[in-house]
Coordinates of C-alpha atoms and ligand atoms in Angstrom, one line a residue:
X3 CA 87.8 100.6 114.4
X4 CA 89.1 97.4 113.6
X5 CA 93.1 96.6 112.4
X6 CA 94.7 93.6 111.7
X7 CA 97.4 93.4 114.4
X8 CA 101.1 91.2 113.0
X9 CA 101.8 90.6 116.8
X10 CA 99.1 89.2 117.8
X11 CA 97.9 87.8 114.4
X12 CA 94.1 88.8 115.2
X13 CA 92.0 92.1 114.3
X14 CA 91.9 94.4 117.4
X15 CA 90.0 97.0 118.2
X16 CA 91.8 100.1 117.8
X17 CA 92.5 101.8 121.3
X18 CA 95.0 104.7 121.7
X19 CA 97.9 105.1 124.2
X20 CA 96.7 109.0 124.4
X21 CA 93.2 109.8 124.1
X22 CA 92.4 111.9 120.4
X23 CA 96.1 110.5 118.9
X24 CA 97.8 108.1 117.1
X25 CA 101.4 108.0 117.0
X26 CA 102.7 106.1 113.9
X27 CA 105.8 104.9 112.3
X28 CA 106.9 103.6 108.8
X29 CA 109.5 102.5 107.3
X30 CA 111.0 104.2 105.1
X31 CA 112.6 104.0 101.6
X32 CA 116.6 103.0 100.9
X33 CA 117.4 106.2 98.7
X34 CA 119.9 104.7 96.5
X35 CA 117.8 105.1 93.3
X36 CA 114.3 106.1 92.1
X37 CA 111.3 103.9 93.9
X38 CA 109.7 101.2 92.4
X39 CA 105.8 100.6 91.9
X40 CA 106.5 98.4 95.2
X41 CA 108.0 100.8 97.5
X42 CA 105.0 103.0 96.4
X43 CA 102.5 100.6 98.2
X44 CA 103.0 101.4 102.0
X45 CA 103.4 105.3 101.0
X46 CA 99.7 104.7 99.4
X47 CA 98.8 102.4 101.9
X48 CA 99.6 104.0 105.6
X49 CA 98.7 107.5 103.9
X50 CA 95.7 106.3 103.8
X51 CA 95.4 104.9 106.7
X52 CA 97.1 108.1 108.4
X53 CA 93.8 110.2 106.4
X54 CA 91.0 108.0 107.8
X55 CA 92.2 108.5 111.4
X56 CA 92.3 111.8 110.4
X57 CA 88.8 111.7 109.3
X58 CA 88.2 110.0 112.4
X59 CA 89.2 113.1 114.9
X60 CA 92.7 111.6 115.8
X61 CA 95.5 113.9 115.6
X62 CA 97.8 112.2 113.8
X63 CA 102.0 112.1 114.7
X64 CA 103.0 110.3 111.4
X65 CA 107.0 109.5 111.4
X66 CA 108.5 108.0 108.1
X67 CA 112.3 107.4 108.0
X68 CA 114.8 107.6 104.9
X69 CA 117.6 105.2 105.1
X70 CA 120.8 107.3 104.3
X71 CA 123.6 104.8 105.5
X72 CA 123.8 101.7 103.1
X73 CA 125.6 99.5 101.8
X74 CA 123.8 99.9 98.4
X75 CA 123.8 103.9 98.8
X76 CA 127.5 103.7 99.1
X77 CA 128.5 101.0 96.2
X78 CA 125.8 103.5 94.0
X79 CA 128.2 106.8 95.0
X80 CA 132.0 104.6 94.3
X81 CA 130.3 103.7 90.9
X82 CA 129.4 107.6 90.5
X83 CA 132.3 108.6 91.8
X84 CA 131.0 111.2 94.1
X85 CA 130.1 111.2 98.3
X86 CA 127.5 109.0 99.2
X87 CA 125.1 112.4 100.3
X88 CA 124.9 113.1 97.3
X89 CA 123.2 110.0 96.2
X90 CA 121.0 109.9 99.0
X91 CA 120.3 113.5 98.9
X92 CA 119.1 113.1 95.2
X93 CA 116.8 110.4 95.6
X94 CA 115.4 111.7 98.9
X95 CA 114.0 114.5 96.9
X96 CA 113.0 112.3 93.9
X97 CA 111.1 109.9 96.6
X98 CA 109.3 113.0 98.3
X99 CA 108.4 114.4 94.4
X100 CA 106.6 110.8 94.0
X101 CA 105.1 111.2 97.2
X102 CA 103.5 114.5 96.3
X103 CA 102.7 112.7 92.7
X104 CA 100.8 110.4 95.1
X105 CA 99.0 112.8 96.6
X106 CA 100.6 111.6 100.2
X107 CA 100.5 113.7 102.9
X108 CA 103.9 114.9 103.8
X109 CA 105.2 113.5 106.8
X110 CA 105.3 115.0 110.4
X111 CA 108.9 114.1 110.4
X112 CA 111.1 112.1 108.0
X113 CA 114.3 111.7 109.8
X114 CA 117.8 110.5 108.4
X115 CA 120.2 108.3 109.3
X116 CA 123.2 111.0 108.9
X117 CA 121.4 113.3 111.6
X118 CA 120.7 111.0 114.0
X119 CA 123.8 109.6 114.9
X120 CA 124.5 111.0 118.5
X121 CA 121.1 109.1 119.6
X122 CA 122.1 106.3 117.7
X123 CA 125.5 105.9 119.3
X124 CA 123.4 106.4 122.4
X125 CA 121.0 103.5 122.6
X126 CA 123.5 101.4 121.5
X127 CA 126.2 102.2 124.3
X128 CA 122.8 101.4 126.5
X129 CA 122.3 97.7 125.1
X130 CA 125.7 97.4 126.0
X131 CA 125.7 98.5 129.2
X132 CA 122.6 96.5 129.6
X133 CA 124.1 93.3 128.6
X134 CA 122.2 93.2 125.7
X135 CA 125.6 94.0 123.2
X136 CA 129.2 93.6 123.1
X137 CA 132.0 94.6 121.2
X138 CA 134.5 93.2 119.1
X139 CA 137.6 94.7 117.5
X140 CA 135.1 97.6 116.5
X141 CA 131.6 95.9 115.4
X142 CA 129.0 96.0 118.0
X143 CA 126.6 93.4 117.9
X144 CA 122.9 92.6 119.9
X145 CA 123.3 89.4 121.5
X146 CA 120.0 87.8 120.4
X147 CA 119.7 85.4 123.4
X148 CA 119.2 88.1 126.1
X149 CA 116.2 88.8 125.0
X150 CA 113.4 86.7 125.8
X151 CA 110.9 87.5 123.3
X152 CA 112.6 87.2 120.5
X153 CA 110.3 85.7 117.5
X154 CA 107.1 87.3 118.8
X155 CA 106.6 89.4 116.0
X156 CA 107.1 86.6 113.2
X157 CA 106.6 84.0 114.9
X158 CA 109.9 82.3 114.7
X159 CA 111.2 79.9 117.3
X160 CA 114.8 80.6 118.4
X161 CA 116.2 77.3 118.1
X162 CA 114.4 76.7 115.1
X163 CA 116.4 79.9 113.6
X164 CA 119.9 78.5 115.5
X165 CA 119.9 75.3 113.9
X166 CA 118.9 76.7 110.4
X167 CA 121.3 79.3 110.7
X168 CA 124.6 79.7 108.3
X169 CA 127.5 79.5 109.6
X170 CA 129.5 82.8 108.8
X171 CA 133.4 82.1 108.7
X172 CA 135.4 85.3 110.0
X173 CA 132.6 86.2 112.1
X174 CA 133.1 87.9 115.4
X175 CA 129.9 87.2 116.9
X176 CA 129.3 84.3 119.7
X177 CA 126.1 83.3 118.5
X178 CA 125.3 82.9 114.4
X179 CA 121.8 84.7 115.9
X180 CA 123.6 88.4 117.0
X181 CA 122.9 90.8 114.7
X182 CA 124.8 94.3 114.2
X183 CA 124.6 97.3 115.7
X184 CA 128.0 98.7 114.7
X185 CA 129.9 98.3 111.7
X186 CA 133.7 99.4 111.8
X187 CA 135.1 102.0 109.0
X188 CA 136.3 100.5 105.8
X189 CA 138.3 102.5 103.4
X190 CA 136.6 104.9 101.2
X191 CA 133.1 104.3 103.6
X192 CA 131.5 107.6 105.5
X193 CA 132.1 107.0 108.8
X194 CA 131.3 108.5 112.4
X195 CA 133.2 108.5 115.9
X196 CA 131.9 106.3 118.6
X197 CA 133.1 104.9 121.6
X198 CA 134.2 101.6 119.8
X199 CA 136.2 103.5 117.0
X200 CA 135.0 105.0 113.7
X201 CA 132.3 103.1 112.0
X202 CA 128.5 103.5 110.9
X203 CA 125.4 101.7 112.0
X204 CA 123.7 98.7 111.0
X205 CA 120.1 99.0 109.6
X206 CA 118.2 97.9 112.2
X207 CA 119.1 100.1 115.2
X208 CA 117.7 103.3 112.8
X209 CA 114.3 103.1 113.6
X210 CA 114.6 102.1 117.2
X211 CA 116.4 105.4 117.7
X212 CA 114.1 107.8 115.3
X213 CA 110.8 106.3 116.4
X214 CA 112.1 106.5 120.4
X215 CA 113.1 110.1 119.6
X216 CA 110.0 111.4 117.3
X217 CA 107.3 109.3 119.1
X218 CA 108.5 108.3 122.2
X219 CA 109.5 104.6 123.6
X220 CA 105.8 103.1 123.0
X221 CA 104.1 104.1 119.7
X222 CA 100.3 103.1 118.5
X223 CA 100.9 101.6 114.7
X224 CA 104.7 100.8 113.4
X225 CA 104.1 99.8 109.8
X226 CA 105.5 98.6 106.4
X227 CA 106.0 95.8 103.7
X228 CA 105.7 92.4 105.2
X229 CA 109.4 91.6 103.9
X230 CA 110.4 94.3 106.9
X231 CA 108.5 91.3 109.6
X232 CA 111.3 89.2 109.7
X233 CA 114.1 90.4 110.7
X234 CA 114.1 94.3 111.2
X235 CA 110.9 94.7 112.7
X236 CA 111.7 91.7 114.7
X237 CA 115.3 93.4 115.9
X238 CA 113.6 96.9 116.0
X239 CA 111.5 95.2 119.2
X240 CA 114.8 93.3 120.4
X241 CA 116.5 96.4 120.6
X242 CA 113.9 99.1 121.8
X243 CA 112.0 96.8 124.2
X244 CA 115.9 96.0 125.9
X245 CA 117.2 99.7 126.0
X246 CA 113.7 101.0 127.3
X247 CA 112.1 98.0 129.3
X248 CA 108.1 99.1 127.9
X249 CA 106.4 97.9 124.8
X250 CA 107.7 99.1 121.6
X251 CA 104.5 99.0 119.3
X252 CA 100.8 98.4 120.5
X253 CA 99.8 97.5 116.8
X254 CA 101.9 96.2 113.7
X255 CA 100.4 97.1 110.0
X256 CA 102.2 95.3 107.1
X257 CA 101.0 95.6 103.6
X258 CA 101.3 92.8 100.9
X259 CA 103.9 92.6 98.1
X260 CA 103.0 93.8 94.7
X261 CA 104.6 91.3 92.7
X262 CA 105.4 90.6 88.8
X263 CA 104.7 86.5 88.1
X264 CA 103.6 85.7 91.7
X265 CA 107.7 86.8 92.7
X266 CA 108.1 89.9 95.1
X267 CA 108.7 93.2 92.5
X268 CA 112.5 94.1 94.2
X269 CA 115.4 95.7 93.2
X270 CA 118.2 93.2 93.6
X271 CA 115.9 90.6 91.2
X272 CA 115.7 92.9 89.2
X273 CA 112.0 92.7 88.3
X274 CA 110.7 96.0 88.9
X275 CA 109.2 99.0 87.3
X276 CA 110.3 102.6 88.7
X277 CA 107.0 104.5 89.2
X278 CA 108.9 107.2 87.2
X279 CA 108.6 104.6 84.5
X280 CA 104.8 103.7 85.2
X281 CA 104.0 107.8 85.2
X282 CA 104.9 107.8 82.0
X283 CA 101.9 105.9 80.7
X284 CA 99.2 106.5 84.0
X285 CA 98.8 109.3 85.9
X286 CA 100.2 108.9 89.6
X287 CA 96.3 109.1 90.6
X288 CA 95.8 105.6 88.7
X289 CA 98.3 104.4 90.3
X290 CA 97.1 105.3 93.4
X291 CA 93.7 103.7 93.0
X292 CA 95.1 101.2 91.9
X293 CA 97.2 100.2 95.1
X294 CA 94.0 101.2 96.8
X295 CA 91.4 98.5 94.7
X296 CA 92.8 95.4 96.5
X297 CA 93.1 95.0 100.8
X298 CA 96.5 96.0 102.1
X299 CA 97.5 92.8 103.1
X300 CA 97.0 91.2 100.3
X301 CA 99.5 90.6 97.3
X302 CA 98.5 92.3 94.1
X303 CA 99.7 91.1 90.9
X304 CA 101.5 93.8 88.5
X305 CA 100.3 94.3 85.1
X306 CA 99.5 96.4 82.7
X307 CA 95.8 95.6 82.4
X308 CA 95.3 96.0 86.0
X309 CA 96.4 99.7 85.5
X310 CA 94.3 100.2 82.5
X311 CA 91.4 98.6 84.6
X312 CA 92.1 100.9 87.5
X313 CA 92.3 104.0 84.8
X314 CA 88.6 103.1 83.3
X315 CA 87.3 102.9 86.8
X316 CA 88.9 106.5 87.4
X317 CA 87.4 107.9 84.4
X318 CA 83.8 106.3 85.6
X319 CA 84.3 108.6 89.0
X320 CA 85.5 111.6 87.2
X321 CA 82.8 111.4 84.7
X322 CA 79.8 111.4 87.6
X323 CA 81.5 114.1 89.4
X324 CA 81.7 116.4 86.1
X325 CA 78.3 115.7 85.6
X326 CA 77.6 116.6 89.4
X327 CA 79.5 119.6 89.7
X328 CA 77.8 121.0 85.9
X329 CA 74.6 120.1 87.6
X330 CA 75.4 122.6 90.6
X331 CA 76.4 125.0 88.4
X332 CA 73.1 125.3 87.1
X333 CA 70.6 123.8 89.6
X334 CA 67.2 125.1 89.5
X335 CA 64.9 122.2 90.6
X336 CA 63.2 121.8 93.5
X337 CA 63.9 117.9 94.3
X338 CA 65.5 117.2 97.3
X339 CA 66.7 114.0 99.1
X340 CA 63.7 114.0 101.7
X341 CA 61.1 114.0 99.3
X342 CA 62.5 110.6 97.4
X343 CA 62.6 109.7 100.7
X344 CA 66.0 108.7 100.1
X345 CA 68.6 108.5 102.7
X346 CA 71.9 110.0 101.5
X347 CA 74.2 108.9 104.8
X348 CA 73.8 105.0 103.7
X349 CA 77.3 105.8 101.3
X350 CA 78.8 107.0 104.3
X351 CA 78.1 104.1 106.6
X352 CA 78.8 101.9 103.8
X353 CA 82.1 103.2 103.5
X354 CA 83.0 103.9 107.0
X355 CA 81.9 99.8 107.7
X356 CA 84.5 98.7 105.3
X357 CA 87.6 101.4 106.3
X358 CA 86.2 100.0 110.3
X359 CA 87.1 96.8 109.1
X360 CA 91.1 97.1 109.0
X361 CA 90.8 99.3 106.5
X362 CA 89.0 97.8 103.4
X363 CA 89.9 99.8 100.9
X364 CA 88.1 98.0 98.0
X365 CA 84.9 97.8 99.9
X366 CA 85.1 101.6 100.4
X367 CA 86.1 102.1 96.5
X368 CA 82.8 100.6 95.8
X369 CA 80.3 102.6 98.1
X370 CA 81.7 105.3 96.3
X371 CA 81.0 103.6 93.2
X372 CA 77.3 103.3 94.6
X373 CA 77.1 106.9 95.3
X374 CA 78.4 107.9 91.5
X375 CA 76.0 105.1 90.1
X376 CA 73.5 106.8 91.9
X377 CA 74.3 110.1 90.4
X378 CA 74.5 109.0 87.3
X379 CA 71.2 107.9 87.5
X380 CA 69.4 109.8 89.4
X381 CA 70.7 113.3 89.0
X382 CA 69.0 115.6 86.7
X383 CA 67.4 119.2 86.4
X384 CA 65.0 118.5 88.7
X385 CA 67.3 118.4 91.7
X386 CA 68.0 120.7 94.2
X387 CA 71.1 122.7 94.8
X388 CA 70.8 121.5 98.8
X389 CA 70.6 117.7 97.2
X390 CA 73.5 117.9 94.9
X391 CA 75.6 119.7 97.1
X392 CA 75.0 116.9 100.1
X393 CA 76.1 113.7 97.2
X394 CA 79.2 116.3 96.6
X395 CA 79.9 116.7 100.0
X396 CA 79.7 112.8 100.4
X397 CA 81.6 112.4 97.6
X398 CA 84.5 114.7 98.4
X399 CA 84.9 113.5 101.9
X400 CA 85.6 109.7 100.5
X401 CA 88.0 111.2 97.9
X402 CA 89.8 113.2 100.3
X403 CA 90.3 109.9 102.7
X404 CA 91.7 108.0 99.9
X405 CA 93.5 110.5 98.6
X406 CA 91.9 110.5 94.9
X407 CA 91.1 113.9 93.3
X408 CA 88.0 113.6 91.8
X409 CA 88.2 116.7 89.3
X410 CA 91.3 117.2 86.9
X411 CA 92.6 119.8 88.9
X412 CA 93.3 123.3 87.4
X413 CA 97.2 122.9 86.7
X414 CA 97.4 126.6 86.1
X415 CA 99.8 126.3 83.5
X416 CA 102.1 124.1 85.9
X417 CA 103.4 121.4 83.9
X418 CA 102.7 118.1 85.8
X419 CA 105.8 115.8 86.7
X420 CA 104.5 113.4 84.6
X421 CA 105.4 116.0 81.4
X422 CA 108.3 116.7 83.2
X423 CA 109.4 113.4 83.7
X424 CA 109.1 112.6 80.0
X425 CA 110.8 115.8 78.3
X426 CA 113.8 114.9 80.8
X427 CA 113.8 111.3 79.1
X428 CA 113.6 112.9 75.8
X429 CA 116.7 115.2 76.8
X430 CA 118.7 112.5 77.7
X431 CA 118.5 110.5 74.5
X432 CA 118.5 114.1 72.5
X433 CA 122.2 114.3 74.2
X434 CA 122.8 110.7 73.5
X435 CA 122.2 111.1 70.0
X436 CA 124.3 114.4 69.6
X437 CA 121.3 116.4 69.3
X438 CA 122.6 119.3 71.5
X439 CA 120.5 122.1 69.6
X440 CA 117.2 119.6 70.3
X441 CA 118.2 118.6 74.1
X442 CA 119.0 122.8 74.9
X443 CA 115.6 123.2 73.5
X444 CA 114.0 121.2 75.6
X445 CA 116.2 122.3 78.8
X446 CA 114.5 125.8 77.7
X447 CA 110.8 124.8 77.4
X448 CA 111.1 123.1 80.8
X449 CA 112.1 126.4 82.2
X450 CA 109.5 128.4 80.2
X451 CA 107.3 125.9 82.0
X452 CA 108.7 126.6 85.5
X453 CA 111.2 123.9 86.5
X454 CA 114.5 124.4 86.8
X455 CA 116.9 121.3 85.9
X456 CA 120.8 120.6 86.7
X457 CA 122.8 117.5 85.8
X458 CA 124.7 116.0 88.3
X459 CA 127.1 113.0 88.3
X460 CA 124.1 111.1 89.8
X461 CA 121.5 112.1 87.0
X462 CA 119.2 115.1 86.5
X463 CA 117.7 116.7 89.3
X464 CA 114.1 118.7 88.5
X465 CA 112.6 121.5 90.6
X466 CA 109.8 124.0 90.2
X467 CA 110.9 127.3 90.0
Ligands
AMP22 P1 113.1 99.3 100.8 O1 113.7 100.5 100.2 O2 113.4 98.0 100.0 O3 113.6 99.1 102.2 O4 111.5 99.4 100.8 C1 110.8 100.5 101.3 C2 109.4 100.0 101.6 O5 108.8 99.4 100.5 C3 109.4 98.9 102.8 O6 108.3 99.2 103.6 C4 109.2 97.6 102.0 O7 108.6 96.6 102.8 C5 108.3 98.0 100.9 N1 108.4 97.2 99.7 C6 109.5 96.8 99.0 N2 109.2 96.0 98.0 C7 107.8 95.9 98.0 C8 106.9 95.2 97.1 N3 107.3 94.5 96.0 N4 105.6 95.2 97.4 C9 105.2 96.0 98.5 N5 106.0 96.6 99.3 C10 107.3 96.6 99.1
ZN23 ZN1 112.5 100.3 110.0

């Protein structure tokens, strides 16, 4: 197996630190607000990637961080007025709902910020004792120079970054280069006790901490957007390669932006689409194959015919399996694959070539494509239960690895969050309107239905009952 490795810029063959297991870290969301259609690209992406080394035998340690201490987290809770939990508490279970929506395998861990923070206070007072940090009047900062390899992840060239670097008035650091480790409190700011006074962390020294803690000081993949290259992933190395003197990551996966008009899809430009907004019109699973149609690395441009394109080609998928599955239910022929002389595995090596070859996606999508074409063509009355149960089995096993469900799955009367997502929306502007009678109505089908809904300050929270 074959991945595309930031660090070294090359594809590498994939070799474990522990024989049978791959330990693997991603970045996580900020949860100040609902994701966008962006943040829902390395979710898709390194689940994916996570369920072909699955596939593959590995055993699979898969460690995704939420970022619960930020600046954006706490300007969101001032403007609600309430604590800043509660905003990050909310939108961590509105992140793992779209998760599930997308059919992403939970995490082995997803560790916060707010538990973390003996450790954190931990590896920092070690980069200081190291002579890798140093205080002032309460703010901890890395001093960038100490450590030699800075730039080897992105590339960058130290001096290059010192002489393009701004020069920040009121700044405490000695070099424009530190970064920081440890903010001091301001008023009205959560805030923890550490040897240099009551502050919070800075962003980077998170994941340094969690991935040390969950996976150990040398992982096998550390992942996420490319935007996460330069600087946190570089400072995540600066930091854990200083406190723990090994190799932080073997391998470095970054996916490509989905963008609207060639421009990064972000919050602060304020060109993005919530996927709550997208699940409105596609199902989650379109937008999963659609994330999945173009290579990882790549950037995808958003639109709406791109969605309808990766809809049709759903359908085409759904419609051979239906036809498949009807055909099982009442086989009675005699055909099978042996007599055609026709050699069923070829999907399968198709498939497995292209996921082998840092993880083609696209090329996998289409030896499925080839297996449905070839039951749409080929399949009939004639064939054997033994024969259609082998294309089923192939079938099911590609599905499973990228996470599409072939069949509309039996919802048991569950009402999907799509639905829910929608009479919510209709709620709100019932209230907005005045239309109390109308929005209580709809607070009551949802609970006929099984979910369970309570207004907060920060919005409407949803759960099954
Ligand atoms: P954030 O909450 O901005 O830190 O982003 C969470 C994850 O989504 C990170 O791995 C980012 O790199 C990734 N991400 C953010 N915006 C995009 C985008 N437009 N396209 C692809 N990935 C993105
Ligand atoms: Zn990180």
């Amino acid at each position: 197996m074959k991945l595309y490795n930031t660090l070294t810029r090359k594809k590498e063959e994939f070799v474990p630190i522990e024989e049978g297991k791959v330990r693997m870290y991603v970045c996580g969301p900020t949860v100040y607000d609902l994701i966008h259609i962006g943040n829902a690209r390395p979710y898709v992406v390194f689940d994916t990637v996570r369920k072909y080394f699955e596939y593959k035998g590995y055993e699979v340690n898969f460690v995704q961080n939420f970022t619960d201490v930020d600046d954006k987290i706490i300007k969101r809770a001032i403007e609600n007025g309430v604590p800043s939990t509660e905003i990050s508490e909310k939108y961590i279970k509105e992140a793992l709902k779209d998760a599930e929506g997308l059919n992403v395998k939970p995490s082995t861990k997803n560790p916060k910020v707010t538990e973390e923070m003996d450790e954190i206070i931990k590896m920092i007072s070690t980069l200081v004792e190291k002579g890798y940090a140093y205080e002032r009047n309460g703010s901890v900062f890395y001093r960038t120079r100490a450590f030699k390899d800075y730039g080897k992840l992105s590339g960058k060239n130290i001096d290059d970054l010192e002489s393009g670097a701004r020069i920040e008035i009121n700044t405490e650091k000695d070099d424009p280069l530190d970064f920081v480790l440890w903010k001091p409190k301001k008023e009205g700011e959560p805030s923890w006790q550490s040897p240099w006074g009551e502050g919070r962390p800075g962003w980077h020294i998170e994941c340094s901490v969690m991935s040390k803690k969950y996976l150990g000081d040398t992982m096998d993949i550390h992942a996420g957007g490319e935007d996460l290259i330069f600087p946190h992933h570089e400072n995540e190395i600066a930091q854990s390669e200083a406190a723990n003197g090994v190799t932080f990551a073997k391998y470095w996966m970054h996916n490509g932006f989905i963008n609207i008009d060639n421009k990064k899809m972000s919050k602060s430009e304020g060109n993005f689409f919530t996927l709550r907004d997208i699940v409105q019109k596609y199902p989650y699973q379109v937008v999963r194959f659609f994330i999945l149609s173009g290579h990882y690395r790549g950037p995808i441009n958003f639109s709406d015919d791109l969605l309808q394109a990766a809809q049709n080609s759903l359908s085409r998928i759904k419609n051979g399996y239906k036809k498949l599955t009807q055909n099982i239910k009442n086989a009675s022929g005699t055909m099978t694959a042996e007599e055609n002389a026709f050699d069923i595995l070829q999907y399968r090596r198709n498939f497995e070539k292209a996921m082998d070859d840092d993880f083609n996606t696209a090329d996998a999508i289409t030896a499925l494509f080839e297996i449905i074409k070839f039951v749409n063509i080929n399949v009939n009355e004639n064939s054997s239960l033994e024969f259609l149960n082998a294309l089923k089995s192939e079938i099911d096993t590609f599905c499973e690895i990228l996470g599409i469900i072939p069949e509309d799955a039996e919802t048991e009367g569950k009402i999907s969050p799509e639905e829910v997502e929608k009479l919510i929306g209709e709620r709100a502007q019932a209230k907005k309107e005045k239309n109390f009678a109308l929005a209580d109505s709809i607070r009551a089908t949802l609970l006929e239905k099984g979910v369970v809904i309570e207004d907060t300050r920060a919005g409407v929270n949803w759960s099954y009952k």
